[in-house]
Each structure stands twice: as structure tokens, then as C-alpha cells.
Coordinates of C-alpha atoms in Angstrom, one line a residue:
M1 CA 9.3 17.4 -0.3
C2 CA 7.4 15.2 2.1
R3 CA 9.6 12.9 4.5
V4 CA 8.0 10.0 6.4
K5 CA 10.6 8.3 8.8
N6 CA 9.9 5.0 11.0
A7 CA 11.9 3.0 13.5
A8 CA 12.9 0.4 10.6
A9 CA 14.4 3.2 8.8
I10 CA 11.9 3.0 6.2
T11 CA 11.6 6.3 4.4
F12 CA 9.1 7.1 1.8
Y13 CA 8.4 10.3 0.4
L14 CA 4.9 11.8 -0.4
V15 CA 5.6 14.3 -3.3
H16 CA 3.2 17.2 -3.6
S17 CA 3.8 20.5 -5.6
L18 CA 5.6 23.0 -3.6
A19 CA 2.5 25.5 -4.6
A20 CA 0.5 23.3 -1.8
V21 CA 2.4 24.6 0.8
H22 CA 0.7 28.1 0.5
G23 CA -0.4 30.7 3.0
F24 CA -3.6 30.4 4.6
L25 CA -6.4 32.5 2.8
A26 CA -9.2 32.8 4.9
P27 CA -12.4 33.4 3.1
S28 CA -14.2 36.4 3.7
K29 CA -17.6 35.0 3.8
P30 CA -17.4 31.1 4.3
T31 CA -20.7 28.9 3.8
F32 CA -21.6 25.7 5.9
T33 CA -23.6 23.0 4.0
R34 CA -25.4 20.7 6.0
I35 CA -24.7 17.5 4.0
L36 CA -26.3 14.8 6.4
S37 CA -29.9 15.0 8.0
P38 CA -31.4 12.3 9.9
S39 CA -34.3 12.6 7.9
T40 CA -32.6 11.9 4.4
K41 CA -34.1 9.4 1.9
L42 CA -32.8 7.6 -0.7
H43 CA -31.9 10.0 -3.4
M44 CA -31.1 8.2 -7.1
N45 CA -28.6 10.3 -9.1
P46 CA -30.1 12.2 -11.8
R47 CA -27.3 12.2 -14.0
A48 CA -27.0 8.5 -14.2
V49 CA -29.1 8.3 -17.3
R50 CA -27.8 5.1 -17.7
S51 CA -28.5 2.0 -15.9
A52 CA -26.6 0.6 -13.0
T53 CA -25.0 -1.7 -15.5
I54 CA -21.1 -1.6 -15.2
S55 CA -19.8 0.0 -18.4
M56 CA -16.5 -1.4 -20.1
A57 CA -14.6 1.9 -18.9
E58 CA -15.8 1.5 -15.3
S59 CA -15.1 -2.0 -14.8
L60 CA -11.3 -1.4 -15.2
P61 CA -9.3 -1.1 -12.0
L62 CA -10.0 2.1 -10.2
S63 CA -7.1 3.4 -7.9
L64 CA -8.1 6.1 -5.4
F65 CA -6.5 8.3 -2.7
S66 CA -7.9 7.6 0.9
P67 CA -6.6 10.4 3.1
A68 CA -6.0 10.6 6.6
K69 CA -7.8 13.5 8.7
T70 CA -6.9 15.5 11.7
N71 CA -8.8 17.2 14.1
L72 CA -7.9 20.8 13.9
F73 CA -9.8 21.1 17.3
L74 CA -12.0 18.8 19.1
R75 CA -14.6 19.7 22.0
I76 CA -16.6 16.8 23.9
T77 CA -19.8 18.6 25.0
R78 CA -21.4 16.0 27.0
K79 CA -22.0 12.2 27.4
R80 CA -25.3 11.0 26.1
D81 CA -27.6 8.6 28.2
D82 CA -27.0 6.0 25.7
G83 CA -23.1 5.9 26.5
F84 CA -22.0 7.7 23.2
H85 CA -19.9 11.3 23.6
E86 CA -21.6 14.2 21.6
L87 CA -18.5 16.4 19.8
A88 CA -18.2 19.4 17.9
S89 CA -14.9 19.4 15.7
V90 CA -13.4 20.8 12.5
F91 CA -12.3 17.6 11.0
Q92 CA -9.5 18.4 7.9
A93 CA -8.5 15.8 5.2
L94 CA -4.5 15.9 4.6
G95 CA -2.5 14.5 1.9
L96 CA -1.4 11.5 3.7
G97 CA -3.2 8.5 3.2
D98 CA -3.7 4.9 1.7
T99 CA -4.3 3.9 -1.9
L100 CA -6.9 1.9 -2.8
S101 CA -7.7 -0.3 -5.9
F102 CA -10.9 -1.3 -6.9
E103 CA -12.2 -3.7 -9.6
T104 CA -15.3 -5.6 -10.2
L105 CA -15.4 -9.5 -9.9
E106 CA -17.1 -11.8 -12.6
Q107 CA -20.7 -12.4 -12.1
S108 CA -20.1 -15.8 -10.8
A109 CA -18.2 -14.1 -7.6
I110 CA -20.2 -15.1 -4.4
K111 CA -18.1 -12.7 -2.1
D112 CA -15.8 -9.5 -2.1
V113 CA -12.1 -9.8 -2.1
L114 CA -9.9 -7.7 0.2
T115 CA -6.4 -7.7 0.4
C116 CA -3.6 -5.3 2.1
N117 CA 0.4 -4.5 2.3
V118 CA 0.2 -4.6 6.1
A119 CA -0.5 -8.1 7.9
D120 CA -2.6 -7.1 10.8
V121 CA -5.3 -5.5 8.7
P122 CA -8.3 -7.7 8.8
L123 CA -9.5 -9.1 5.4
D124 CA -12.8 -10.7 6.6
G125 CA -16.2 -8.7 7.5
R126 CA -14.7 -7.2 10.5
N127 CA -13.4 -4.9 7.9
L128 CA -15.5 -1.3 7.1
I129 CA -14.6 -2.0 3.2
I130 CA -16.5 -5.2 3.3
K131 CA -19.0 -3.8 5.5
A132 CA -19.3 -1.0 3.1
F133 CA -19.7 -3.2 -0.1
E134 CA -22.2 -5.2 2.0
L135 CA -24.4 -2.3 2.7
F136 CA -24.1 -0.7 -0.9
R137 CA -25.4 -4.0 -2.4
E138 CA -28.3 -4.1 -0.2
R139 CA -29.4 -0.5 -0.3
A140 CA -28.3 0.2 -4.0
G141 CA -30.0 -3.1 -5.3
V142 CA -27.0 -4.2 -7.4
K143 CA -25.6 -7.8 -7.3
T144 CA -21.7 -7.1 -8.0
F145 CA -19.1 -8.1 -5.9
F146 CA -15.7 -6.3 -5.8
K147 CA -12.1 -6.6 -5.2
C148 CA -10.1 -3.9 -3.3
H149 CA -6.4 -4.1 -2.3
I150 CA -5.3 -1.7 0.3
D151 CA -1.7 -0.1 0.2
K152 CA -1.3 1.5 3.6
Q153 CA 0.2 4.3 4.7
T154 CA -1.9 5.7 7.4
P155 CA -0.6 4.8 10.9
M156 CA -3.0 2.5 12.9
E157 CA -4.5 3.5 16.1
G158 CA -3.1 6.9 15.2
G159 CA -6.6 9.0 15.4
M160 CA -6.5 9.7 11.9
G161 CA -9.7 8.1 10.6
G162 CA -7.7 5.6 8.2
G163 CA -10.3 2.8 8.5
S164 CA -13.1 5.4 8.0
S165 CA -11.5 6.9 5.1
N166 CA -11.2 3.7 3.5
C167 CA -14.9 2.7 4.1
A168 CA -16.1 6.2 2.7
T169 CA -13.6 5.5 -0.4
A170 CA -15.1 1.8 -0.7
L171 CA -19.0 3.2 -1.0
W172 CA -17.9 6.2 -3.7
A173 CA -15.8 3.4 -5.9
A174 CA -18.8 0.8 -5.4
N175 CA -21.1 3.5 -6.5
K176 CA -18.7 4.7 -9.4
L177 CA -18.2 1.3 -10.7
S178 CA -22.0 0.4 -10.3
G179 CA -22.7 3.7 -12.9
S180 CA -23.3 6.0 -10.0
P181 CA -27.0 4.9 -9.3
V182 CA -27.2 7.1 -5.9
T183 CA -25.8 10.7 -5.0
D184 CA -23.6 11.6 -3.1
Q185 CA -25.7 12.9 -0.1
T186 CA -27.3 9.0 -0.2
L187 CA -23.6 7.6 0.4
I188 CA -23.0 10.2 3.1
E189 CA -26.1 9.1 5.0
W190 CA -25.1 5.4 4.4
G191 CA -21.5 6.4 5.7
G192 CA -22.8 7.5 9.1
E193 CA -24.4 4.3 9.6
L194 CA -21.2 2.6 9.2
G195 CA -19.0 4.8 11.6
S196 CA -18.9 7.8 13.3
D197 CA -16.1 9.6 10.9
V198 CA -17.4 7.8 7.7
S199 CA -19.3 10.9 6.3
F200 CA -16.9 13.4 6.8
F201 CA -14.8 11.8 4.1
L202 CA -17.6 12.3 1.6
S203 CA -17.6 16.1 2.5
D204 CA -15.4 18.4 0.6
G205 CA -12.4 17.8 2.7
T206 CA -13.0 20.4 5.3
A207 CA -16.0 20.0 7.9
Y208 CA -17.6 21.2 11.4
C209 CA -18.9 17.9 12.3
T210 CA -21.3 17.2 15.5
G211 CA -23.4 14.6 17.0
R212 CA -20.9 11.3 17.2
G213 CA -19.2 12.8 14.4
E214 CA -21.8 11.8 11.8
I215 CA -23.5 15.5 11.4
V216 CA -21.3 17.0 8.7
E217 CA -21.3 20.8 7.6
S218 CA -18.9 21.3 4.8
I219 CA -17.0 24.1 5.1
S220 CA -16.6 25.8 1.8
P221 CA -14.1 27.0 0.4
P222 CA -12.2 24.0 2.0
L223 CA -9.6 25.2 4.1
K224 CA -5.8 26.1 2.6
T225 CA -2.6 24.4 3.7
P226 CA -1.3 26.5 6.6
K227 CA 1.9 29.0 5.9
G228 CA 5.1 27.1 7.1
S229 CA 5.2 23.3 7.6
F230 CA 2.7 21.2 9.0
W231 CA 3.7 17.8 10.4
I232 CA 2.3 14.8 12.0
L233 CA 4.1 12.2 14.2
K234 CA 3.2 9.0 16.3
P235 CA 5.0 7.1 18.9
T236 CA 5.1 3.3 18.7
E237 CA 2.4 3.2 21.4
G238 CA -1.5 3.7 20.1
C239 CA -4.1 5.2 22.4
S240 CA -6.9 3.0 23.0
T241 CA -9.9 5.1 22.5
P242 CA -12.1 3.2 25.4
A243 CA -9.3 3.9 27.6
V244 CA -9.1 7.7 26.8
Y245 CA -12.7 8.4 27.1
K246 CA -12.9 6.4 30.6
A247 CA -10.3 8.7 31.7
L248 CA -12.0 11.6 30.7
G249 CA -14.9 10.3 33.3
L250 CA -17.8 11.8 32.2
S251 CA -21.2 10.3 33.5
P252 CA -24.3 9.6 31.4
G253 CA -26.0 13.3 30.9
Q254 CA -22.8 14.8 32.2
E255 CA -21.8 18.0 30.3
L256 CA -18.1 19.1 29.8
P257 CA -17.7 23.1 30.1
G258 CA -15.4 24.7 27.5
P259 CA -15.3 27.0 24.9
D260 CA -18.0 27.8 22.2
P261 CA -17.2 25.3 19.3
V262 CA -19.1 27.2 16.8
A263 CA -16.9 30.3 18.2
L264 CA -13.7 28.1 17.7
R265 CA -14.7 27.3 14.2
D266 CA -15.3 30.9 13.0
Q267 CA -12.0 32.0 14.7
L268 CA -10.3 29.0 13.0
I269 CA -11.7 29.9 9.6
A270 CA -10.8 33.6 9.9
G271 CA -7.4 33.6 11.7
G272 CA -6.1 30.1 10.8
L273 CA -4.4 27.5 13.0
S274 CA -3.2 28.8 16.6
A275 CA -2.7 27.4 20.1
D276 CA -5.7 29.5 21.0
V277 CA -8.2 27.6 18.6
C278 CA -6.5 24.2 18.6
I279 CA -7.5 22.7 21.5
N280 CA -8.9 19.1 22.3
D281 CA -11.0 18.0 25.0
L282 CA -9.1 14.4 25.0
E283 CA -5.6 15.4 25.1
P284 CA -5.3 15.4 28.8
P285 CA -7.1 12.1 29.3
A286 CA -4.9 10.8 26.4
Q287 CA -1.7 12.2 28.3
Q288 CA -2.8 10.5 31.2
V289 CA -3.3 7.0 29.2
L290 CA 0.1 7.8 27.3
P291 CA 2.3 9.9 29.4
K292 CA 5.3 10.5 26.7
L293 CA 2.7 12.6 24.8
V294 CA 3.2 15.3 27.3
G295 CA 6.9 15.2 26.7
I296 CA 6.7 15.1 23.0
K297 CA 4.1 18.1 23.1
E298 CA 6.3 20.1 25.2
A299 CA 9.8 19.5 23.0
L300 CA 7.8 20.7 19.9
Q301 CA 6.7 23.8 21.3
S302 CA 10.2 24.3 22.6
N303 CA 11.6 24.2 19.5
G304 CA 9.7 26.7 17.1
F305 CA 6.3 24.4 16.7
H306 CA 3.4 27.3 17.7
T307 CA 0.9 25.1 17.6
V308 CA 1.0 21.3 18.5
L309 CA -2.4 19.4 19.2
L310 CA -3.2 15.9 19.6
S311 CA -5.4 14.1 17.0
G312 CA -8.6 12.8 18.1
S313 CA -8.1 10.3 21.1
G314 CA -4.4 9.7 19.8
A315 CA -1.6 9.1 19.7
T316 CA -0.6 11.0 16.6
T317 CA 0.2 14.7 17.1
F318 CA 0.3 17.1 14.5
C319 CA 2.8 20.3 14.7
L320 CA 2.7 23.5 12.5
S321 CA 5.7 25.6 12.6
E322 CA 6.2 29.1 10.4
D323 CA 9.5 27.9 9.2
V324 CA 9.4 25.8 6.3
N325 CA 12.6 23.9 7.1
A326 CA 11.4 22.8 10.0
D327 CA 11.9 19.2 11.5
P328 CA 10.0 17.6 14.5
K329 CA 12.8 14.7 14.4
A330 CA 15.5 17.4 15.3
A331 CA 13.4 19.2 17.9
L332 CA 12.5 15.6 19.8
E333 CA 16.3 14.9 19.4
S334 CA 17.5 18.2 21.0
A335 CA 14.9 17.6 24.0
G336 CA 16.1 13.7 24.0
M337 CA 12.6 12.5 23.2
W338 CA 13.2 11.1 20.1
E339 CA 12.8 7.4 19.6
E340 CA 13.9 5.3 16.4
S341 CA 10.5 3.7 16.6
M342 CA 8.6 6.8 16.2
W343 CA 6.7 7.2 12.9
V344 CA 6.8 10.7 11.3
A345 CA 5.2 12.5 8.1
G346 CA 5.7 16.2 6.5
P347 CA 5.6 18.8 5.5
L348 CA 1.9 18.1 4.6
S349 CA -0.8 19.4 2.6
F350 CA -4.2 19.7 3.4
V351 CA -6.7 18.0 0.2
S352 CA -10.1 18.7 -0.6
R353 CA -12.7 17.4 -3.1
E354 CA -14.5 19.1 -6.0
G355 CA -17.9 18.7 -7.3
D356 CA -18.3 14.8 -7.9
A357 CA -14.7 14.1 -8.1
W358 CA -12.6 12.2 -5.3
Y359 CA -9.7 13.4 -3.7
N360 CA -6.6 13.6 -5.8
T361 CA -3.2 11.9 -5.0
P362 CA -1.1 14.6 -3.5

């Protein structure tokens, strides 16, 4: 049973099969498939033998799960001369996320329609979903406008890629509702233009990401849910990504020493999650920006969670315990760190995609 708690004492349940929470089974010979290349060209889908005209079945509302992600480790290797930071990380899709409902609008429509259950989400051209629809029409040569409703459950300003996941889901949905005129490979390239993390969500669910995050190598088979219980939690406050990178303090061209990310990736696949492999170069600067993150981590580590790590630039933290009944709220309460405004979800499963299908709702 999956429990989520927040300040308003609103509890919702993310139900998933107990079979999803099983032992970590590392593949003996993992494969890494590069799914994005800077030289990638437009690939029309050979399976789309019909035209891009929307069929009656495909024009019906399409409901898709839009998963959150976490960084199982995150290395920042250097700051580029253009101001961007080079990273190396294993991203993992989680059984927590938003539900997006899509449908096509009538031919007379002149703009896309976006609605959401959360007031703070922009519903105009600032939203990546609208940007995804616009780019898809321009590149795929279709004239269809779309309607999307977001049922948002992923915490905002949590470093979990909620907006990027929504963007990738919108690209996939627009292609599906248009008769699949392009391949996933092309959607991956387009996603990289829309945001650094977007391409990851078009992978198989576990991927080694480099560059700004847009160079994605799917890890096959995807990682399985770790043994025990995997939770995420977030204080009310968020972490400003620019503030965290500013606190990191790298100058253009400067490298950041640290463990070899390829070795970390291979160790993670072979041995699973552990404090030795789950490191995040942005965790110390994020703790400077939001000092309570230090106390949260120490409280969880002192109460049975053997692996605790900030996700991305924060402020979400993931924690793993061998105890299937472990509860981070109880751990924080015992340390005097619990606040009713904190957001907690778990135990969570790892999720993945198979073939041309999208992520299943946990």
C-alpha cells in the first residue's frame, strides 16, 4: 500500500501490486542503448501505414500516467563555457506521478486547451505541454489542436522532473492521436530541444544521462524496485535550481573532481542502491540553500534508512530501508524533525516502458 501525507492532512493512496516491491535483481550483462544523437534526423514511423489522419478510436480521450523521476546518483562534471553544467546520472522513473488526459479538438479550433487541478500551474505558452503540442505540429506537419487536463500529484520544485515528464507524455500522446507519424527516436530528439530532462521520459524508464541530461542511454533491462521500502519526502520549501548551482560555485570551464560516473553506473547495476554509489554533487550546495535538508538526512539515516539522497537540485529526498514497514514520518518524528507541512509518499515502485507502449499506471 502506498501512503502519501501532507500538511493539510490529505492522504491519498498510490496503490500498486505488492509484487512490484521485490528484490533487486541485477542483470549479469546489462546493455546500454544510445537513444539520442546530435545528428539524429526525422524518422517517419514505418508502422504508420495509415495516414496521419486521426482514427475514430484514437480521437477518444487518452489517459496516460506521467511518472516522476529521481536521480539514483548525480555527478556534475564541469561547467561549460556557455554556462550550462555537464552532468552524468542514472535517472529512474517512479510509480508516482501525474495523470494526463488528452483529446483532439474540432477542426475549427485555433489553439490548444490546458487545464489542471492545481492553481499554480501555468496554462499558457509557458507550460511545456503547450510547447510540446506546438513543436509537434510544426515538425510533424499536422494541423490538429489538442486538449489536455493535468491531475497533478508530483510535488513542484522537488527536482522530480514533473514538468519534463508532462512534456514527454504530451509529445507521445500527440503522436499517438495523430496516427503515430513519427518514431519514438524522433520524439526523443524533439524532447531534448524542449528541456534537458524531457528525453529521459521517452526512454525505457532507467537511463544513464549525460550532457545537460539530454543525451540518454537506456539501461536494459530497466532496474527493478529495490528490496525493502523506497520513499520520497519533501519539506514545504523548494530549492531554487539557479541558487543551488550558484552555491556549487563552478566557473566556466572548471571541472568538479569526483568518482568516475561510469564506474558508479556499473556498480549500481551490479550491486543495487547503497550509500557508496548514491551520491549527488548538488546535495551540499542544496543544503546551504535549505539547511533543514541536513537534519532530514541525518534523522532518516539514524532511524533505519541505509540510503538517503537528495534528488537532483532538491528539495525532494529519497530514502531506502531494508524494512518493508519502515516509515520516514516516524523517523523524523523521533528526531524532532517532522513538520505537518511535509509531503511524503511511499513505498514506491520503479516503473518502466516496454516496446512502443507508454508507462502503466501503478
